[in-house]
Coordinates of C-alpha atoms in Angstrom, one line a residue:
M1 CA 18.4 -12.2 -1.5
E2 CA 19.0 -12.5 -5.2
R3 CA 18.6 -10.0 -8.0
I4 CA 15.2 -10.3 -9.6
P5 CA 15.5 -11.6 -13.1
F6 CA 13.3 -9.0 -14.8
P7 CA 15.1 -7.7 -17.9
G8 CA 14.9 -4.0 -17.1
C9 CA 11.1 -3.9 -17.0
P10 CA 8.7 -6.4 -18.6
Y11 CA 6.2 -5.0 -21.1
V12 CA 2.8 -5.4 -19.3
S13 CA 0.0 -6.1 -21.8
H14 CA -2.7 -5.9 -19.1
F15 CA -3.7 -6.7 -15.5
T16 CA -5.9 -9.7 -15.1
E17 CA -8.9 -10.5 -12.9
G18 CA -8.1 -10.7 -9.1
T19 CA -5.8 -7.7 -9.2
G20 CA -6.1 -5.4 -6.2
A21 CA -6.5 -5.4 -2.4
C22 CA -7.9 -8.5 -0.8
L23 CA -8.4 -10.1 2.6
L24 CA -6.9 -13.5 3.4
S25 CA -8.8 -15.6 5.9
K26 CA -7.4 -18.4 7.9
G27 CA -7.4 -21.7 6.0
S28 CA -5.6 -23.5 3.2
G29 CA -5.9 -24.1 -0.5
I30 CA -4.3 -24.1 -3.9
R31 CA -3.2 -21.0 -5.8
R32 CA -2.6 -21.3 -9.6
T33 CA -1.5 -18.9 -12.3
A34 CA -2.2 -19.5 -16.0
E35 CA -0.6 -17.1 -18.5
E36 CA -0.3 -14.4 -16.0
S37 CA 2.4 -13.8 -13.4
M38 CA 1.7 -12.5 -9.9
L39 CA 3.2 -10.4 -7.2
I40 CA 1.6 -10.5 -3.7
Y41 CA 2.4 -8.0 -1.0
H42 CA 1.4 -9.3 2.4
E43 CA 0.3 -6.2 4.2
S44 CA -0.8 -7.8 7.5
A45 CA -1.4 -11.5 6.4
R46 CA 1.1 -14.2 7.2
V47 CA 1.0 -17.2 4.7
R48 CA 3.0 -20.3 4.2
Y49 CA 3.4 -21.4 0.6
R50 CA 4.7 -24.7 -0.9
F51 CA 5.9 -25.1 -4.5
G52 CA 6.9 -28.7 -4.9
D53 CA 9.8 -29.2 -2.6
A54 CA 10.3 -25.4 -1.9
S55 CA 8.5 -23.6 0.8
F56 CA 8.2 -19.9 1.8
E57 CA 6.7 -18.3 4.9
A58 CA 5.6 -14.8 3.9
D59 CA 5.3 -12.6 7.0
P60 CA 3.7 -9.2 7.0
G61 CA 5.7 -6.9 4.8
S62 CA 6.9 -9.8 2.5
V63 CA 6.6 -9.7 -1.3
L64 CA 6.3 -13.0 -3.1
F65 CA 6.6 -13.6 -6.9
F66 CA 4.6 -16.3 -8.7
P67 CA 5.8 -17.1 -12.3
H68 CA 3.2 -17.9 -14.9
Q69 CA 1.8 -21.4 -15.1
S70 CA 2.7 -22.2 -11.5
E71 CA 0.8 -23.9 -8.7
A72 CA 1.3 -23.7 -5.0
T73 CA -0.5 -24.9 -1.9
Y74 CA -0.9 -22.3 0.8
E75 CA -1.9 -22.0 4.4
V76 CA -3.0 -18.7 5.9
L77 CA -1.4 -18.6 9.3
Q78 CA -2.5 -15.1 10.2
A79 CA -5.6 -13.6 8.6
G80 CA -5.1 -10.1 7.2
S81 CA -4.8 -7.9 4.2
A82 CA -2.8 -8.3 1.0
V83 CA -2.3 -6.7 -2.4
C84 CA -2.3 -9.0 -5.3
I85 CA -1.1 -7.9 -8.8
R86 CA -1.9 -10.4 -11.6
Y87 CA -0.4 -9.3 -14.9
R88 CA 0.4 -10.6 -18.4
A89 CA 3.8 -9.5 -19.7
Q90 CA 6.0 -9.9 -22.7
A91 CA 9.7 -10.2 -21.7
T92 CA 12.8 -11.7 -23.4
E93 CA 13.8 -13.2 -20.0
S94 CA 11.1 -14.5 -17.7
P95 CA 11.5 -15.8 -14.1
N96 CA 10.5 -19.5 -14.1
R97 CA 10.3 -20.1 -10.3
P98 CA 8.7 -18.5 -7.3
M99 CA 10.8 -16.2 -5.2
L100 CA 10.4 -14.3 -1.9
L101 CA 11.6 -10.9 -3.2
T102 CA 11.7 -9.1 0.1
T103 CA 10.9 -10.1 3.7
Y104 CA 10.1 -6.6 4.9
A105 CA 9.0 -3.9 2.5
P106 CA 10.3 -0.5 3.3
K107 CA 7.7 2.3 3.5
Q108 CA 8.1 3.6 0.0
L109 CA 7.6 0.1 -1.5
K110 CA 4.6 -0.5 0.8
D111 CA 3.1 2.8 -0.3
R112 CA 3.5 1.9 -3.9
F113 CA 1.5 -1.3 -3.5
L114 CA -1.3 0.5 -1.5
H115 CA -1.5 3.3 -4.2
F116 CA -1.7 0.6 -6.8
A117 CA -4.6 -1.1 -5.0
N118 CA -6.4 2.2 -4.6
E119 CA -6.2 2.9 -8.3
A120 CA -7.4 -0.6 -9.1
A121 CA -10.4 -0.2 -6.7
S122 CA -11.4 3.3 -8.0
P123 CA -11.3 3.3 -11.8
S124 CA -11.2 6.8 -13.3
I125 CA -9.9 8.5 -16.4
G126 CA -6.3 7.5 -16.8
H127 CA -6.3 5.0 -14.0
E128 CA -4.7 2.3 -16.2
I129 CA -1.7 4.6 -16.7
A130 CA -1.5 5.3 -12.9
M131 CA -1.6 1.6 -12.2
L132 CA 1.2 1.0 -14.7
A133 CA 3.3 3.8 -13.1
H134 CA 2.9 2.3 -9.6
F135 CA 3.6 -1.2 -11.0
Y136 CA 6.9 -0.1 -12.6
G137 CA 7.7 1.9 -9.5
I138 CA 7.3 -1.4 -7.5
L139 CA 9.7 -3.2 -9.8
Y140 CA 12.2 -0.4 -9.6
D141 CA 12.2 -0.5 -5.8
L142 CA 12.4 -4.2 -5.7
N143 CA 15.4 -4.3 -8.1
R144 CA 17.1 -1.4 -6.2
N145 CA 16.6 -3.2 -2.9
T146 CA 18.0 -6.4 -4.2
A147 CA 20.9 -4.7 -5.9
E148 CA 21.8 -3.4 -2.4
G149 CA 21.1 -6.8 -1.0
N150 CA 24.7 -7.7 -0.1
R151 CA 25.2 -4.6 1.9
R152 CA 21.9 -5.0 3.6
I153 CA 22.6 -8.7 4.5
L154 CA 25.9 -7.6 6.1
Q155 CA 24.1 -5.0 8.1
E156 CA 21.4 -7.5 9.1
D157 CA 24.1 -10.0 10.2
R158 CA 25.8 -7.3 12.2
I159 CA 22.8 -6.7 14.5
R160 CA 21.2 -10.2 14.2
P161 CA 22.0 -11.2 17.8
S162 CA 20.2 -8.1 19.1
V163 CA 17.2 -8.6 16.8
A164 CA 17.0 -12.3 17.8
Y165 CA 16.9 -11.3 21.5
L166 CA 14.1 -8.8 20.8
E167 CA 12.1 -11.5 19.0
H168 CA 12.4 -13.9 21.9
R169 CA 12.2 -11.5 24.8
Y170 CA 9.8 -8.8 23.5
A171 CA 7.4 -9.4 26.4
D172 CA 10.0 -8.4 29.0
R173 CA 9.1 -5.0 30.2
A174 CA 12.6 -4.4 31.5
L175 CA 14.2 -4.4 28.0
S176 CA 17.2 -2.2 27.8
M177 CA 18.2 -1.0 24.3
K178 CA 21.7 -0.3 25.5
Q179 CA 22.2 -3.9 26.7
I180 CA 20.5 -5.3 23.6
A181 CA 22.8 -3.3 21.3
A182 CA 25.8 -4.6 23.3
L183 CA 24.8 -8.1 22.3
S184 CA 25.9 -7.2 18.7
G185 CA 28.9 -5.2 19.9
V186 CA 27.5 -1.8 18.7
S187 CA 26.4 1.3 20.4
E188 CA 22.8 2.0 21.3
T189 CA 22.7 4.9 18.8
Y190 CA 24.1 2.9 15.9
F191 CA 21.8 0.0 16.7
R192 CA 18.7 2.3 16.6
Q193 CA 19.8 4.0 13.4
L194 CA 20.7 0.7 11.6
F195 CA 17.5 -1.1 12.8
E196 CA 15.3 1.8 11.6
R197 CA 17.1 1.9 8.3
L198 CA 16.6 -1.8 7.7
N199 CA 13.1 -2.2 9.0
G200 CA 11.4 1.2 8.6
C201 CA 10.6 1.5 12.3
T202 CA 12.3 1.9 15.6
P203 CA 13.2 -1.1 17.8
M204 CA 10.5 -0.2 20.3
Q205 CA 7.9 0.1 17.5
Y206 CA 8.9 -3.3 16.4
V207 CA 8.7 -4.7 19.9
T208 CA 5.2 -3.1 20.3
E209 CA 4.1 -4.8 17.1
L210 CA 5.4 -8.2 18.3
R211 CA 3.6 -7.7 21.6
L212 CA 0.3 -6.8 19.9
R213 CA 0.6 -9.9 17.6
H214 CA 1.1 -12.0 20.7
A215 CA -1.8 -10.5 22.4
A216 CA -4.0 -11.1 19.3
R217 CA -3.0 -14.7 19.3
L218 CA -3.9 -15.1 22.9
L219 CA -7.2 -13.5 22.4
E220 CA -8.0 -15.8 19.5
E221 CA -6.7 -19.1 21.0
T222 CA -7.2 -18.8 24.8
E223 CA -9.8 -17.7 27.3
L224 CA -7.3 -15.9 29.5
S225 CA -8.4 -12.7 31.1
M226 CA -7.5 -9.3 29.6
D227 CA -5.2 -8.5 32.5
T228 CA -3.3 -11.8 32.0
I229 CA -3.0 -11.3 28.3
R230 CA -1.8 -7.7 28.8
G231 CA 0.9 -8.9 31.2
E232 CA 2.0 -11.9 29.2
S233 CA 2.3 -9.6 26.1
G234 CA 4.6 -7.1 27.8
F235 CA 2.2 -4.3 28.5
G236 CA 2.2 -2.7 31.9
D237 CA -0.6 -0.1 31.7
A238 CA -4.1 -1.2 30.8
G239 CA -4.9 2.0 29.1
H240 CA -1.8 2.0 27.0
F241 CA -2.5 -1.6 25.9
V242 CA -6.0 -0.7 24.8
R243 CA -4.8 2.4 22.9
C244 CA -2.0 0.5 21.1
F245 CA -4.3 -2.4 20.2
R246 CA -7.1 -0.2 18.9
K247 CA -4.6 1.8 16.8
H248 CA -3.1 -1.3 15.3
F249 CA -6.2 -3.5 14.8
G250 CA -8.9 -0.8 14.6
V251 CA -10.9 -2.4 17.5
S252 CA -10.5 -2.9 21.2
P253 CA -9.1 -6.2 22.6
E254 CA -12.7 -7.1 23.7
E255 CA -14.1 -6.4 20.3
Y256 CA -11.3 -8.3 18.6
R257 CA -12.0 -11.4 20.7
A258 CA -15.8 -11.1 20.2
N259 CA -15.3 -10.8 16.4
K260 CA -13.0 -13.9 16.2
I261 CA -15.4 -15.9 18.3
G262 CA -18.3 -14.8 16.1
N263 CA -16.5 -15.9 13.0

């Protein structure tokens, strides 16, 4: 992770058309910027971008920067919500290439993007000032996070074996956090604390999200029964599975499958 080359804060002259919350549907296309630059926060969407020879895969929680006068092909791998900020700025030092600024936005940064989107969607007296305040707060958090990047990378490296195990074995209902922490040579307490500090959620919340994403993929791409999908995703109790799924996606598994088929 590198320091973002914004000189302090750029002077934003105005936000341009297309700024605000949006829904990204599965598919591919080309994204271009003219005189404006762009920040995209991928709230629940997962998108693969290609700029010439460089490519980025932006998972949920990622923030991607597009410089002005750039062009990228993209493929939406997982449909979902995003917040797009298009702006024109005057700065003595301007980034000239796309960058993945963060791969997992902490809660405060996520909230800033969502507050920005709310202000953009509901114009009222003084909303331009509120949008600017949220925007500069976003830049502040991004710069602060990257300034702490070296320390964060060291911490991520410390528990990387445990996280990799979680990401490959999340469907295993016999997961033991003590044994998982031991893979990185740390105590269970330290692993939990460090994981939550880095990711903004507990290890089990992360596992639950991975299980739900897997279940959603199976609902979209297969005709497996609900019991089979529940089991293969790591959920033991049917009621718990439905409650978690509804809380995360806003609909039941059956409704999710019906909506995807209908689309």
